[in-house]
Tab-separated table of C-alpha atoms in Angstrom:
chain	number	residue	atom	x	y	z
A	68	MET	CA	146.222	87.298	139.871
A	69	GLY	CA	147.630	83.342	139.065
A	70	SER	CA	147.272	82.720	135.044
A	71	HIS	CA	144.415	85.173	134.724
A	72	GLN	CA	144.710	86.215	131.346
A	73	LYS	CA	144.362	89.661	130.862
A	74	ARG	CA	141.395	91.597	128.933
A	75	VAL	CA	141.451	94.335	127.068
A	76	ALA	CA	138.741	96.513	125.264
A	77	VAL	CA	140.037	98.508	122.164
A	78	ILE	CA	137.707	101.721	121.115
A	79	GLY	CA	137.804	101.686	117.578
A	80	ALA	CA	138.416	99.603	114.483
A	81	GLY	CA	140.671	102.006	112.823
A	82	VAL	CA	144.411	101.745	111.980
A	83	SER	CA	145.314	102.812	115.377
A	84	GLY	CA	142.453	100.423	116.715
A	85	ILE	CA	143.456	97.536	114.643
A	86	VAL	CA	148.089	97.345	115.113
A	87	GLY	CA	146.865	97.585	118.803
A	88	ALA	CA	144.425	94.952	118.633
A	89	LYS	CA	147.292	92.885	116.372
A	90	HIS	CA	150.842	94.279	118.877
A	91	LEU	CA	148.160	93.199	122.287
A	92	LYS	CA	146.510	89.648	120.971
A	93	GLU	CA	150.541	88.699	120.031
A	94	SER	CA	151.360	89.385	123.139
A	95	GLY	CA	149.130	87.137	124.767
A	96	LEU	CA	146.412	89.139	125.975
A	97	GLU	CA	141.958	88.995	124.938
A	98	VAL	CA	141.312	91.778	122.868
A	99	VAL	CA	138.102	92.871	122.188
A	100	VAL	CA	137.386	95.281	119.538
A	101	PHE	CA	134.261	97.761	119.609
A	102	GLU	CA	133.835	99.218	116.184
A	103	ARG	CA	130.789	101.149	116.241
A	104	SER	CA	130.205	100.409	112.134
A	105	ARG	CA	129.911	97.296	109.291
A	106	GLN	CA	133.980	97.660	109.303
A	107	ALA	CA	137.657	98.801	109.754
A	108	GLY	CA	139.429	100.970	108.601
A	109	GLY	CA	138.173	104.444	110.146
A	110	ASN	CA	138.486	107.631	108.083
A	111	TRP	CA	139.865	105.501	105.627
A	112	VAL	CA	136.298	104.065	104.829
A	113	TYR	CA	134.570	106.184	102.115
A	114	ASP	CA	130.743	105.918	102.695
A	115	GLU	CA	128.716	107.713	99.942
A	116	ARG	CA	125.896	108.432	102.683
A	117	LYS	CA	126.551	111.723	104.914
A	118	PRO	CA	126.552	111.772	107.757
A	119	ILE	CA	123.768	114.065	110.037
A	120	GLU	CA	125.083	117.505	110.398
A	121	PRO	CA	125.919	118.685	113.689
A	122	ASN	CA	124.343	121.366	116.289
A	123	TYR	CA	124.464	124.952	114.809
A	124	PRO	CA	126.848	125.447	117.110
A	125	SER	CA	128.790	122.472	117.952
A	126	VAL	CA	130.921	123.852	120.902
A	127	THR	CA	130.517	121.396	123.720
A	128	PRO	CA	133.052	118.672	123.188
A	129	SER	CA	131.499	115.831	125.732
A	130	ILE	CA	128.389	115.620	123.136
A	131	ALA	CA	130.098	114.491	120.256
A	132	ASP	CA	128.166	113.252	117.479
A	133	PHE	CA	126.007	110.474	119.131
A	134	VAL	CA	123.925	111.342	122.858
A	135	VAL	CA	123.991	108.875	125.109
A	136	GLU	CA	121.018	107.358	126.152
A	137	GLY	CA	121.113	105.618	129.109
A	138	LYS	CA	120.190	102.930	128.161
A	139	GLY	CA	123.312	100.888	128.849
A	140	GLU	CA	124.261	102.258	132.257
A	141	ARG	CA	122.810	99.962	134.309
A	142	SER	CA	124.472	99.217	137.310
A	143	GLY	CA	124.560	95.594	139.369
A	144	VAL	CA	125.023	93.608	136.256
A	145	VAL	CA	127.073	90.424	136.398
A	146	ASN	CA	129.656	90.312	133.380
A	147	GLY	CA	129.194	89.174	130.500
A	148	ALA	CA	125.586	90.408	130.676
A	149	LYS	CA	123.601	91.081	128.052
A	150	SER	CA	119.727	92.099	127.111
A	151	ILE	CA	117.402	93.260	123.808
A	152	ASP	CA	115.650	96.050	124.024
A	153	GLY	CA	112.442	94.768	122.775
A	154	GLU	CA	109.982	97.927	122.967
A	155	ARG	CA	112.461	99.587	119.901
A	156	GLY	CA	112.103	98.220	116.510
A	157	TYR	CA	112.393	100.556	114.698
A	158	TRP	CA	115.129	100.924	111.795
A	159	SER	CA	115.387	104.012	109.810
A	160	GLU	CA	118.698	105.363	107.708
A	161	GLU	CA	118.026	108.254	110.653
A	162	GLU	CA	118.488	105.793	113.444
A	163	GLU	CA	121.657	104.361	111.145
A	164	LEU	CA	122.959	107.925	110.955
A	165	ARG	CA	122.564	108.867	114.300
A	166	PHE	CA	124.379	105.770	115.554
A	167	ALA	CA	127.156	104.913	113.339
A	168	PRO	CA	127.490	108.201	111.326
A	169	PRO	CA	129.825	107.925	107.962
A	170	GLY	CA	133.356	109.307	108.354
A	171	PRO	CA	135.335	112.571	106.572
A	172	ALA	CA	136.626	109.868	103.789
A	173	TYR	CA	135.259	112.125	100.087
A	174	SER	CA	135.106	110.228	97.174
A	175	GLY	CA	138.499	111.905	95.687
A	176	LEU	CA	140.593	111.191	98.724
A	177	THR	CA	143.773	110.235	98.645
A	178	ASN	CA	146.945	109.517	100.551
A	179	ASN	CA	150.082	113.236	101.104
A	180	VAL	CA	151.848	110.850	102.630
A	181	SER	CA	153.765	108.441	100.186
A	182	THR	CA	153.027	104.653	100.607
A	183	LYS	CA	156.055	104.014	101.467
A	184	LEU	CA	156.151	105.820	104.563
A	185	GLN	CA	152.542	104.245	105.441
A	186	GLN	CA	153.586	100.562	105.425
A	187	LEU	CA	152.744	98.642	108.542
A	188	LYS	CA	155.113	96.134	109.829
A	189	GLY	CA	154.862	92.669	108.475
A	190	PHE	CA	152.228	94.285	105.773
A	191	PRO	CA	153.499	95.297	102.987
A	192	TRP	CA	151.849	97.449	99.776
A	193	LYS	CA	151.371	95.360	96.626
A	194	GLU	CA	154.266	95.216	94.665
A	195	GLY	CA	154.027	98.633	92.012
A	196	THR	CA	151.986	100.530	94.375
A	197	PRO	CA	152.249	104.141	93.806
A	198	ASP	CA	153.147	106.792	96.104
A	199	PHE	CA	149.828	108.124	96.527
A	200	VAL	CA	146.408	106.498	96.206
A	201	ASN	CA	142.561	106.591	96.500
A	202	VAL	CA	141.205	106.017	99.134
A	203	ARG	CA	139.438	102.865	98.393
A	204	ALA	CA	142.802	101.778	98.011
A	205	LYS	CA	143.942	102.631	101.515
A	206	GLN	CA	140.602	101.137	102.925
A	207	GLY	CA	141.572	97.690	101.351
A	208	TYR	CA	144.759	98.256	103.107
A	209	LEU	CA	143.459	98.077	106.355
A	210	GLN	CA	140.738	95.862	105.908
A	211	SER	CA	143.463	92.955	104.263
A	212	TYR	CA	145.691	94.083	107.189
A	213	SER	CA	143.330	93.627	109.379
A	214	LYS	CA	141.915	89.568	108.183
A	215	TYR	CA	145.968	88.935	107.471
A	216	PHE	CA	146.448	88.831	111.664
A	217	ARG	CA	143.332	87.573	112.107
A	218	VAL	CA	142.131	91.372	114.505
A	219	GLU	CA	138.875	90.585	112.383
A	220	THR	CA	137.449	87.757	114.645
A	221	LEU	CA	138.252	90.144	117.496
A	222	ILE	CA	136.013	93.091	115.865
A	223	ARG	CA	132.742	93.300	117.327
A	224	TYR	CA	131.023	95.362	114.818
A	225	ASN	CA	127.783	98.017	115.096
A	226	THR	CA	128.621	98.083	118.916
A	227	ARG	CA	128.866	101.455	120.099
A	228	VAL	CA	130.309	102.419	123.533
A	229	GLU	CA	128.224	104.230	125.081
A	230	LYS	CA	129.484	104.462	129.119
A	231	LEU	CA	133.540	103.444	130.293
A	232	GLN	CA	133.675	103.829	133.496
A	233	LYS	CA	136.575	102.308	136.375
A	234	ILE	CA	134.197	100.743	139.513
A	235	ASN	CA	136.315	98.429	141.614
A	236	GLY	CA	139.831	98.073	139.886
A	237	LYS	CA	137.755	97.040	136.930
A	238	TRP	CA	136.988	99.027	133.666
A	239	TRP	CA	133.628	98.714	132.664
A	240	VAL	CA	132.205	99.015	129.435
A	241	ASN	CA	128.585	99.581	128.680
A	242	SER	CA	127.806	98.913	124.948
A	243	THR	CA	125.274	98.838	122.325
A	244	THR	CA	124.896	96.468	119.532
A	245	LEU	CA	122.382	97.332	116.354
A	246	ILE	CA	120.782	93.902	115.507
A	247	ARG	CA	120.560	93.657	111.518
A	248	ASP	CA	119.404	90.577	110.518
A	249	GLY	CA	117.089	88.752	111.752
A	250	PRO	CA	113.868	88.663	113.675
A	251	ARG	CA	115.237	91.137	116.393
A	252	LYS	CA	116.899	93.666	113.235
A	253	GLY	CA	116.451	96.999	114.382
A	254	LYS	CA	116.609	96.631	117.452
A	255	HIS	CA	119.321	97.071	120.030
A	256	ALA	CA	121.671	94.883	122.201
A	257	ASN	CA	123.094	96.188	125.586
A	258	GLU	CA	126.046	94.732	127.310
A	259	PHE	CA	127.840	95.007	130.189
A	260	GLU	CA	131.604	93.504	131.547
A	261	GLY	CA	134.327	94.274	132.516
A	262	PHE	CA	138.384	94.916	131.510
A	263	ASP	CA	141.539	95.294	132.892
A	264	LEU	CA	142.808	97.369	130.457
A	265	VAL	CA	141.532	99.800	127.665
A	266	VAL	CA	143.241	101.626	124.791
A	267	VAL	CA	140.881	104.752	123.361
A	268	ALA	CA	141.775	104.247	119.567
A	269	SER	CA	138.427	106.272	118.587
A	270	GLY	CA	140.425	108.822	116.761
A	271	HIS	CA	139.171	112.597	116.267
A	272	TYR	CA	137.191	113.448	113.268
A	273	HIS	CA	134.246	112.486	114.471
A	274	SER	CA	133.089	115.259	116.381
A	275	PRO	CA	132.640	118.699	114.078
A	276	ASN	CA	133.264	122.065	115.580
A	277	VAL	CA	130.971	124.043	114.320
A	278	PRO	CA	131.918	127.974	115.508
A	279	ASP	CA	129.584	130.778	117.167
A	280	ILE	CA	129.252	132.618	114.130
A	281	PRO	CA	126.526	135.562	114.814
A	282	GLY	CA	123.865	134.693	111.974
A	283	LEU	CA	124.773	131.312	110.930
A	284	LYS	CA	122.627	129.558	113.074
A	285	GLU	CA	119.739	131.399	111.003
A	286	TRP	CA	121.691	130.050	108.025
A	287	LYS	CA	121.706	126.504	108.255
A	288	SER	CA	117.948	126.826	109.647
A	289	ARG	CA	116.762	128.345	106.992
A	290	TRP	CA	118.952	126.878	104.028
A	291	PRO	CA	119.856	123.457	105.825
A	292	GLU	CA	120.990	122.001	102.665
A	293	ARG	CA	123.136	125.395	101.998
A	294	VAL	CA	125.489	125.234	105.127
A	295	SER	CA	127.210	122.200	105.797
A	296	HIS	CA	130.503	120.618	107.798
A	297	SER	CA	133.209	119.188	106.418
A	298	LYS	CA	132.679	115.757	107.004
A	299	ALA	CA	129.670	115.914	105.123
A	300	TYR	CA	131.607	117.023	101.446
A	301	ARG	CA	131.412	113.941	99.305
A	302	ARG	CA	131.839	115.209	95.466
A	303	PRO	CA	132.908	118.398	93.331
A	304	GLU	CA	129.578	118.112	91.069
A	305	ASP	CA	127.501	118.947	94.262
A	306	PHE	CA	129.411	122.815	93.936
A	307	LYS	CA	128.564	123.582	90.060
A	308	ASP	CA	128.757	127.026	89.227
A	309	GLN	CA	127.343	128.554	92.544
A	310	THR	CA	129.560	130.391	95.110
A	311	VAL	CA	131.246	129.094	98.095
A	312	LEU	CA	132.634	129.955	100.775
A	313	LEU	CA	134.800	127.472	103.225
A	314	ILE	CA	134.982	128.996	106.538
A	315	GLY	CA	138.527	128.407	108.090
A	316	ALA	CA	142.067	128.032	106.221
A	317	GLY	CA	143.704	124.693	107.200
A	318	VAL	CA	143.532	121.469	105.351
A	319	SER	CA	140.298	120.542	104.280
A	320	SER	CA	139.317	124.112	103.430
A	321	MET	CA	142.727	123.525	101.106
A	322	ASP	CA	141.510	120.165	99.913
A	323	ILE	CA	137.705	120.866	99.341
A	324	GLY	CA	138.793	124.373	97.417
A	325	ARG	CA	141.266	122.574	95.136
A	326	GLU	CA	138.425	119.546	94.839
A	327	ILE	CA	136.184	121.571	93.051
A	328	SER	CA	137.330	124.431	91.759
A	329	GLN	CA	136.825	123.156	88.467
A	330	MET	CA	133.082	122.544	89.270
A	331	ALA	CA	132.564	126.072	91.491
A	332	GLN	CA	131.898	129.731	89.917
A	333	LYS	CA	133.843	131.708	92.904
A	334	ILE	CA	135.958	129.962	95.953
A	335	TYR	CA	136.424	132.218	99.184
A	336	GLN	CA	138.296	131.066	101.549
A	337	SER	CA	137.754	132.525	105.293
A	338	SER	CA	141.131	132.918	107.826
A	339	ARG	CA	141.354	134.190	110.716
A	340	GLY	CA	145.118	133.938	110.541
A	341	GLY	CA	145.217	131.476	112.720
A	342	PRO	CA	148.899	129.219	113.310
A	343	PHE	CA	147.854	126.001	111.555
A	344	ASP	CA	146.600	127.776	107.932
A	345	VAL	CA	148.493	126.383	105.088
A	346	PRO	CA	150.504	128.552	103.119
A	347	LYS	CA	148.526	130.691	100.238
A	348	VAL	CA	150.345	129.193	97.316
A	349	MET	CA	148.882	125.420	98.946
A	350	LEU	CA	145.558	126.939	97.166
A	351	SER	CA	143.832	126.404	93.972
A	352	PRO	CA	144.233	129.439	91.599
A	353	GLU	CA	140.225	129.070	91.814
A	354	THR	CA	140.154	130.328	95.611
A	355	GLU	CA	140.772	133.747	97.178
A	356	ARG	CA	141.351	134.143	100.572
A	357	VAL	CA	139.891	136.130	102.456
A	358	ALA	CA	139.635	137.563	106.042
A	359	GLY	CA	137.738	136.302	109.016
A	360	ILE	CA	133.974	136.513	109.140
A	361	ALA	CA	132.163	138.559	111.380
A	362	SER	CA	128.530	137.659	110.402
A	363	PHE	CA	126.101	136.460	108.254
A	364	GLN	CA	123.511	138.753	107.288
A	365	HIS	CA	120.170	137.642	108.729
A	366	PRO	CA	117.934	136.313	106.285
A	367	SER	CA	114.308	137.627	105.033
A	368	LYS	CA	111.316	134.617	104.876
A	369	ASP	CA	111.386	134.965	101.251
A	370	GLN	CA	114.771	135.090	100.208
A	371	ASP	CA	115.836	131.768	98.027
A	372	ARG	CA	119.333	131.945	98.536
A	373	PRO	CA	122.594	132.779	101.135
A	374	GLY	CA	123.360	136.539	100.572
A	375	SER	CA	125.652	138.424	102.051
A	376	VAL	CA	128.483	137.638	104.808
A	377	LYS	CA	130.689	140.756	106.705
A	378	LEU	CA	134.119	139.982	107.356
A	379	VAL	CA	136.137	141.531	109.608
A	380	ASP	CA	137.675	144.220	107.737
A	381	GLY	CA	134.500	145.972	106.968
A	382	THR	CA	134.333	143.693	103.081
A	383	VAL	CA	131.096	142.432	102.378
A	384	LEU	CA	130.897	138.929	100.668
A	385	THR	CA	127.397	138.412	98.474
A	386	GLY	CA	125.811	136.329	96.349
A	387	ILE	CA	127.236	133.431	98.261
A	388	ASP	CA	125.008	130.572	97.432
A	389	ARG	CA	127.140	127.480	99.425
A	390	VAL	CA	129.102	127.710	102.902
A	391	VAL	CA	131.446	124.374	104.014
A	392	ILE	CA	132.748	124.782	107.356
A	393	CYS	CA	135.883	123.703	107.642
A	394	THR	CA	136.646	124.234	111.103
A	395	GLY	CA	137.952	120.853	112.389
A	396	TYR	CA	137.014	118.530	115.237
A	397	HIS	CA	136.825	118.037	119.092
A	398	PHE	CA	138.816	116.621	120.816
A	399	SER	CA	135.708	114.354	122.194
A	400	LEU	CA	135.330	111.368	124.623
A	401	PRO	CA	131.708	110.829	125.404
A	402	PHE	CA	131.662	107.769	126.630
A	403	LEU	CA	133.856	109.256	129.187
A	404	ARG	CA	131.719	111.966	130.000
A	405	ASP	CA	132.956	112.272	133.506
A	406	LEU	CA	136.358	113.165	132.666
A	407	HIS	CA	135.371	115.936	130.427
A	408	ASP	CA	134.944	119.473	131.337
A	409	ASP	CA	133.314	121.754	129.221
A	410	SER	CA	133.322	124.631	131.586
A	411	ALA	CA	137.492	124.853	131.589
A	412	THR	CA	139.657	126.132	129.148
A	413	PRO	CA	142.809	124.028	128.907
A	414	GLU	CA	144.514	126.171	131.415
A	415	GLN	CA	141.997	125.347	133.426
A	416	ALA	CA	142.543	121.874	133.308
A	417	ILE	CA	142.684	119.674	136.673
A	418	ASP	CA	145.179	116.669	137.000
A	419	THR	CA	142.471	114.327	136.104
A	420	VAL	CA	140.725	116.077	133.809
A	421	LEU	CA	141.145	114.503	129.934
A	422	VAL	CA	139.093	117.003	128.095
A	423	THR	CA	137.883	120.679	127.931
A	424	ASP	CA	137.465	122.800	125.018
A	425	GLY	CA	138.085	119.622	123.004
A	426	THR	CA	141.529	121.386	121.744
A	427	GLN	CA	143.942	118.802	123.406
A	428	ILE	CA	143.609	115.594	125.489
A	429	HIS	CA	144.786	116.189	128.672
A	430	ASN	CA	146.803	114.687	131.020
A	431	LEU	CA	149.122	111.748	128.655
A	432	HIS	CA	152.462	110.203	129.084
A	433	LYS	CA	154.272	110.523	125.889
A	434	ASP	CA	150.312	111.719	124.496
A	435	ILE	CA	149.331	107.558	125.195
A	436	PHE	CA	148.792	106.668	129.009
A	437	TYR	CA	146.455	108.444	131.318
A	438	ILE	CA	148.444	109.786	134.087
A	439	PRO	CA	146.175	108.698	136.897
A	440	ASP	CA	145.696	105.380	135.724
A	441	PRO	CA	147.675	104.380	132.682
A	442	THR	CA	145.868	101.137	132.494
A	443	LEU	CA	144.264	103.437	130.451
A	444	ALA	CA	145.838	104.200	127.138
A	445	PHE	CA	145.336	105.996	123.527
A	446	VAL	CA	146.904	105.089	120.492
A	447	GLY	CA	146.364	108.050	117.473
A	448	ILE	CA	145.986	111.573	119.186
A	449	PRO	CA	149.055	113.046	117.635
A	450	PHE	CA	149.530	115.325	114.681
A	451	TYR	CA	151.857	115.718	112.014
A	452	THR	CA	152.759	112.283	111.906
A	453	ALA	CA	152.663	109.970	108.895
A	454	THR	CA	149.837	108.428	110.809
A	455	PHE	CA	149.977	104.300	110.362
A	456	THR	CA	153.481	103.266	110.780
A	457	PHE	CA	153.572	106.521	113.954
A	458	PHE	CA	150.514	105.112	115.638
A	459	GLU	CA	152.059	101.498	115.122
A	460	PHE	CA	154.969	102.438	117.265
A	461	GLN	CA	152.938	103.710	120.010
A	462	ALA	CA	150.705	100.529	120.113
A	463	ILE	CA	153.855	98.570	120.307
A	464	ALA	CA	154.339	100.373	123.146
A	465	VAL	CA	150.799	99.355	125.031
A	466	ALA	CA	151.396	96.284	124.012
A	467	ALA	CA	154.890	96.123	125.771
A	468	VAL	CA	153.381	98.101	128.883
A	469	PHE	CA	149.858	96.149	129.251
A	470	SER	CA	151.661	92.853	129.174
A	471	GLY	CA	154.160	93.505	131.551
A	472	ARG	CA	157.416	93.854	129.462
A	473	ALA	CA	157.612	97.666	130.432
A	474	CYS	CA	156.900	99.720	133.202
A	475	VAL	CA	155.915	103.323	132.661
A	476	PRO	CA	157.194	105.727	134.815
A	477	SER	CA	156.182	106.626	138.422
A	478	LYS	CA	152.494	108.777	138.629
A	479	GLU	CA	154.875	111.671	139.978
A	480	GLU	CA	157.467	111.486	137.109
A	481	MET	CA	155.146	111.124	134.394
A	482	GLN	CA	153.224	114.119	136.183
A	483	ALA	CA	156.221	116.229	136.627
A	484	GLU	CA	157.335	115.632	133.174
A	485	TYR	CA	154.051	116.297	131.061
A	486	LYS	CA	154.026	119.653	132.793
A	487	GLU	CA	156.938	120.923	131.485
A	488	ARG	CA	155.864	119.607	127.941
A	489	VAL	CA	152.556	122.185	128.885
A	490	LYS	CA	155.145	124.583	130.145
A	491	GLN	CA	156.867	124.441	126.975
A	492	LYS	CA	154.517	123.751	124.461
A	493	GLY	CA	151.563	125.496	125.767
A	494	ALA	CA	147.521	124.336	126.652
A	495	GLY	CA	145.771	123.306	123.888
A	496	ARG	CA	145.982	122.019	120.253
A	497	GLY	CA	149.880	122.858	120.212
A	498	ILE	CA	150.534	120.221	122.550
A	499	HIS	CA	150.048	116.999	120.482
A	500	ASP	CA	151.807	119.109	117.356
A	501	LEU	CA	154.794	116.982	116.991
A	502	LYS	CA	155.718	118.465	113.141
A	503	GLY	CA	159.252	118.364	112.186
A	504	THR	CA	159.987	115.807	115.658
A	505	SER	CA	158.199	112.373	115.135
A	506	VAL	CA	161.850	110.511	114.169
A	507	LEU	CA	162.405	111.894	117.841
A	508	TYR	CA	159.729	110.950	119.367
A	509	VAL	CA	159.724	107.087	118.245
A	510	ASP	CA	163.338	107.006	118.970
A	511	GLU	CA	162.686	108.215	122.194
A	512	LEU	CA	159.798	105.835	122.826
A	513	ALA	CA	161.904	103.032	121.659
A	514	GLY	CA	164.896	103.698	123.441
A	515	TRP	CA	162.588	103.440	126.688
A	516	LEU	CA	161.549	100.328	125.379
A	517	ASN	CA	164.915	99.030	124.904
A	518	ASN	CA	165.720	100.038	128.079
A	519	GLN	CA	163.500	98.046	129.494
A	520	ALA	CA	164.009	94.664	127.466
A	521	GLU	CA	167.164	94.435	129.108
A	522	VAL	CA	165.250	93.841	132.571
A	523	THR	CA	162.960	91.673	130.987
A	524	GLY	CA	164.281	90.150	128.198
A	525	ALA	CA	161.650	91.278	125.656
A	526	GLU	CA	162.115	91.792	121.781
A	527	LYS	CA	163.891	94.847	121.114
A	528	VAL	CA	162.219	97.833	119.721
A	529	GLU	CA	163.887	99.281	115.750
A	530	GLY	CA	162.703	103.060	115.510
A	531	TYR	CA	162.441	104.312	112.009
A	532	SER	CA	164.814	103.112	109.242
A	533	LYS	CA	167.481	105.764	107.606
A	534	GLU	CA	165.496	104.135	104.433
A	535	TRP	CA	162.416	105.502	105.887
A	536	GLN	CA	163.614	108.143	106.814
A	537	GLU	CA	165.580	109.368	103.417
A	538	GLU	CA	161.666	108.653	102.210
A	539	SER	CA	160.509	111.175	104.547
A	540	LYS	CA	162.879	114.074	103.306
A	541	LEU	CA	161.284	114.055	99.762
A	542	ILE	CA	157.599	114.418	101.143
A	543	PRO	CA	157.788	118.562	99.921
A	544	GLU	CA	158.743	117.017	96.777
A	545	LYS	CA	156.659	114.649	95.950
A	546	TYR	CA	153.446	116.968	97.414
A	547	ILE	CA	154.167	119.736	95.231
A	548	LYS	CA	154.310	117.754	92.235
A	549	LEU	CA	151.121	115.625	93.422
A	550	ILE	CA	149.292	119.165	93.778
A	551	LYS	CA	150.763	120.566	90.227
A	552	SER	CA	149.476	117.482	88.437
A	553	LYS	CA	145.934	117.697	89.484
A	554	ASP	CA	145.472	121.197	89.377
A	555	THR	CA	145.977	120.053	85.153
A	556	LYS	CA	143.990	117.250	85.082
A	557	GLY	CA	141.455	119.448	86.994
A	558	ASN	CA	139.433	118.415	90.410
A	559	ASP	CA	140.917	115.157	92.057
A	560	SER	CA	143.353	116.764	95.014
A	561	GLY	CA	145.082	115.527	97.944
A	562	SER	CA	143.922	113.819	101.439
A	563	ALA	CA	143.351	115.984	104.341
A	564	LEU	CA	144.214	113.408	106.360
A	565	ASP	CA	147.664	112.450	106.364
A	566	LEU	CA	149.197	116.229	105.639
A	567	GLN	CA	149.505	119.995	106.321
A	568	SER	CA	151.540	122.781	105.916
A	569	ARG	CA	151.494	125.903	107.960
A	570	THR	CA	155.197	127.475	106.991
A	571	LYS	CA	156.858	126.880	103.727
A	572	PRO	CA	158.641	123.330	104.351
A	573	LEU	CA	155.770	120.934	104.374
A	574	GLU	CA	155.107	118.449	107.621
A	575	PHE	CA	152.875	114.888	107.953
A	576	GLU	CA	150.074	115.144	109.445
A	577	ASN	CA	147.326	113.534	109.927
A	578	ASP	CA	144.617	116.073	110.029
A	579	ALA	CA	141.587	117.004	108.424
């Protein structure tokens, strides 16, 4: 390799991508960040536009929220070659929404984990910043961070990764850039180029999960504007004087219920009684939790509004005006479709697959390194964490390994550790659950890096400080106080992105 400077592709410019790029750059690596939208910030970018609704049902994780069109899958192209698609000069709102759908942030979104716990290294919040801020403040913080550390110059905006593949020891990225200005406005530029290393930081709030409930597809077809996924929720005013059914009892459902409670006439929250349901005490007083849904009544041609819904306990809900599907998202890597197995259950995942039913990412060491090939890494996978700071520790670990300042264990050791974790926690969503253990995870990660530093001479890593850990103990008290204050003020609820509770002690969360 000689003096070759290794190239790293980072997919995504949300918090995971920009902190990853910052630490990789500072480790002496050449970094390119691919971001399909127009700005950095990921889930913390508020966009008034609503995404195009997913398929009904949407149960195939490999499809995600875009369809790979194949135009970038050209073999035999030299590294860095570009082409302009001269036949496709269209420019429409729908095309732009399909290319880079808006995220799930809504106008009243705030963090649920104190800003004191969400401060990135070397970049303090402005003095006087309150514990809880609106989405626009968090968006501004991340974008200012990106500019301050000159990550901004590394980001290729309006550029979507269509396919990622390993060929002859190198990762090849097929990407498409939507041209926004000049004589070629509305056309696509395609590029095929090689990288030594890859960081996937694309998050897991882009591929909506829409369950296959009898009659739901027909309702969506008959009343397309009255049935939607929570990703499209923006403002409570849209639900004024309506009877609303929220499908799912997780954080998104709780938040939307609180937001619309001062506007809606009646709110039902349908729960199957799953392990990730928030406690009833967290719901707005106006929200009634009901049983899971058995079926939606088949609509008649002349029916002007949604009608009745049958629950699994036999109850029938009538007069439903709006349905919001709060059933979360799939883990999805459509640019790595060859490592998906849509037909397998999580328990059936083989040693090379990354995604099966969308409930987890398989075969990762420490939820970071792809065990069959650790030159592929992930930042931002776990749940129940203080996202900003936790993901930065993961980014530091990736930068250490990719720059040669640390080494992952042998493949056999990583496989054995991963299989033991699956045995203890079970396959599926729970394997990424760090509820109550995120500090221990960071301590173990720092300990491993520091042991390596003894040999390499690298700078040692300090885990969460005592001050940070003491502040974290105040989360339940502060969050409950926040909720009570919102209940008295009206319809401005807390975030679904940082905190979820499923038992009485509240915990960190980054799930929606």
